Coordinates of C-alpha atoms in Angstrom, one line a residue:
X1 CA 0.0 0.0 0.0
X2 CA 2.9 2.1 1.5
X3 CA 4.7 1.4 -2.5
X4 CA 1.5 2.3 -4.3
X5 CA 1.3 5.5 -2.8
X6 CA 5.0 6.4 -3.0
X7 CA 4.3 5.5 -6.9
X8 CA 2.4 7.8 -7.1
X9 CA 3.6 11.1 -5.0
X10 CA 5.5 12.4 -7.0
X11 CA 3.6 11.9 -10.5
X12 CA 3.0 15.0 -12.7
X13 CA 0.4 15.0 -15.2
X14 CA 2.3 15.4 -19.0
X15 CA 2.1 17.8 -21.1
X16 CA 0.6 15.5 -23.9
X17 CA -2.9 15.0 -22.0
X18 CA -3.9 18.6 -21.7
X19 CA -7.2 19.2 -23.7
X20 CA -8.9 22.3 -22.5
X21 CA -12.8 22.3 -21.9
X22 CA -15.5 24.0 -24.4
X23 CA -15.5 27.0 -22.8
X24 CA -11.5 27.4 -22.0
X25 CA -10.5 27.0 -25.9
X26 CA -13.5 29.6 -26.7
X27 CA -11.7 31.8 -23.9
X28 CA -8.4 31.3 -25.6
X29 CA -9.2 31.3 -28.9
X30 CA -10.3 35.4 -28.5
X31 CA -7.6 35.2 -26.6
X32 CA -5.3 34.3 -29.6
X33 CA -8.0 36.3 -31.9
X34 CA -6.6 39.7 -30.3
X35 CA -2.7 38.9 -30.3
X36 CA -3.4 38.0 -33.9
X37 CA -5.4 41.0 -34.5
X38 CA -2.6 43.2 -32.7
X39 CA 0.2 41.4 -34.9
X40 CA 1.8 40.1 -31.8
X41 CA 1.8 36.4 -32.9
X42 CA 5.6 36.3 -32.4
X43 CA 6.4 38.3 -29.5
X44 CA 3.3 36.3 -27.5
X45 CA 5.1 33.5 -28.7
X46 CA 8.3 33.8 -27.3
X47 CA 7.1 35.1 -23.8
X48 CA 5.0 32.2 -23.6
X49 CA 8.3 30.2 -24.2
X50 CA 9.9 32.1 -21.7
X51 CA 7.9 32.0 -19.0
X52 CA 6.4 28.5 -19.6
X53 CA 7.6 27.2 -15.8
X54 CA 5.7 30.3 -14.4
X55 CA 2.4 28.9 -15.9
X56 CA 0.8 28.0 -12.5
X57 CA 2.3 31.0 -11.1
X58 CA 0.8 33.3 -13.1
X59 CA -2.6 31.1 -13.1
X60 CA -2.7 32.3 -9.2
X61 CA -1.9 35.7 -10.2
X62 CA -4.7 35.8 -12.1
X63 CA -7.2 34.7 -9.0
X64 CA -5.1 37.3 -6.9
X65 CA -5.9 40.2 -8.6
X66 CA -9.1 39.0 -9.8
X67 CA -11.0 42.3 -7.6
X68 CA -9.0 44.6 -9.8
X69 CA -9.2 42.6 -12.9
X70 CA -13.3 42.3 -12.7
X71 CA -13.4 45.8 -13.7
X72 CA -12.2 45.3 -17.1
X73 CA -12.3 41.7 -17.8
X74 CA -15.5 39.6 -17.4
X75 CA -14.9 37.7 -13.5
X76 CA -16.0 34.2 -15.2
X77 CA -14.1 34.4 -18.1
X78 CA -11.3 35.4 -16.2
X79 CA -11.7 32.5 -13.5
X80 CA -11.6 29.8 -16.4
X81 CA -8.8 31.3 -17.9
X82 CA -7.0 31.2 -14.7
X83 CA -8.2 27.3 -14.2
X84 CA -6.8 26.6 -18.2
X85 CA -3.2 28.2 -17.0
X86 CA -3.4 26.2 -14.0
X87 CA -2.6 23.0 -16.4
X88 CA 0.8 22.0 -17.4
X89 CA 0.0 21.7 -21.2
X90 CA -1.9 24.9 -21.2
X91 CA 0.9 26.7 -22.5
X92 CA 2.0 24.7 -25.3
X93 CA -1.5 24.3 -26.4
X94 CA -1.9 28.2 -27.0
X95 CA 1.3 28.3 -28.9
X96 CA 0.2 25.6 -31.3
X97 CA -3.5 27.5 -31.5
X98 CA -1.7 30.7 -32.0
X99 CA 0.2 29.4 -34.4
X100 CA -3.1 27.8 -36.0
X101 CA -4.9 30.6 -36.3
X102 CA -2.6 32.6 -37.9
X103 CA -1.5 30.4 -40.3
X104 CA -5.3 29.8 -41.5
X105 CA -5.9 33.6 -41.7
X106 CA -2.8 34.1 -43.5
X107 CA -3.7 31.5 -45.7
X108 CA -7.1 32.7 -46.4
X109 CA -5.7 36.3 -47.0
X110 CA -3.3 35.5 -49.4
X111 CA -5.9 33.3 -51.2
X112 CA -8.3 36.3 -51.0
X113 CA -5.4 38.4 -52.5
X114 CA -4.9 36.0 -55.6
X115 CA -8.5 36.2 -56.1
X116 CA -8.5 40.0 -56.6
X117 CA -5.1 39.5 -58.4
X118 CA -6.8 36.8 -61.1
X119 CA -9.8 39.4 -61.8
X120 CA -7.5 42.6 -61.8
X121 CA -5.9 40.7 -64.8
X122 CA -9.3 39.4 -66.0
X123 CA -10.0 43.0 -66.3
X124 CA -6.8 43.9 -68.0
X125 CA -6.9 41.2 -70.4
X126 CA -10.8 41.9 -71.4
X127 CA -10.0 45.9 -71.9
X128 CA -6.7 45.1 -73.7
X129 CA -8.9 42.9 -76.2
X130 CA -11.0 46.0 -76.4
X131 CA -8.8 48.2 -77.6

């Protein structure tokens, strides 16, 4: 019993088995939205990198200055945000998200740019026959 136990003291869940709730990776995801908006994709990046071992740290952070925070931020979303940082895989998860969600915006911009691109020279073609 004693061995079962001591098996088992020191076990930390793995980074691998993290899969946030509904409402967490709807929390995240604007999250992500915004730093994507903002063009911060990189920089968010690398100071999620950085601080990665702080994760829990700043998960409690969060719920300490959740009085000053309520006034600008919405007290439940901010309480399940603080619960999703409070997991060890959090972190890594919204790298690969914001990396995600860039990529499929970039992807549809560029593909909305060759659209404009193909009937700009639709256009130029057609007038050039014109003339």
């Amino acid at each position: 019993m004693i061995k079962q136990w001591l098996a088992h003291a020191f076990a930390v869940e793995r980074p691998e088995d993290f899969a946030p709730t509904a409402e967490q990776q709807q929390i995240a995801d604007r999250i992500c939205r915004e730093i994507i908006r903002r063009d911060m994709v990189t920089l968010a990046i690398l100071s999620l990198e950085t601080c990665r071992p702080l994760n829990y740290i700043g998960s409690q952070a969060i719920h300490f200055f959740a009085p000053f925070l309520s006034f600008l931020v919405d007290p439940q979303a901010q309480k399940i945000f603080a619960e999703f940082l409070e997991k060890r895989g959090s972190i890594e998860w919204l790298c690969q998200r914001l990396e995600t969600l860039s990529s499929s915006l970039v992807d549809s911009e560029n593909a909305s740019l060759n659209e404009d691109h193909s009937l700009v020279h639709s256009e130029y073609t057609v007038k050039q026959d014109d003339s």
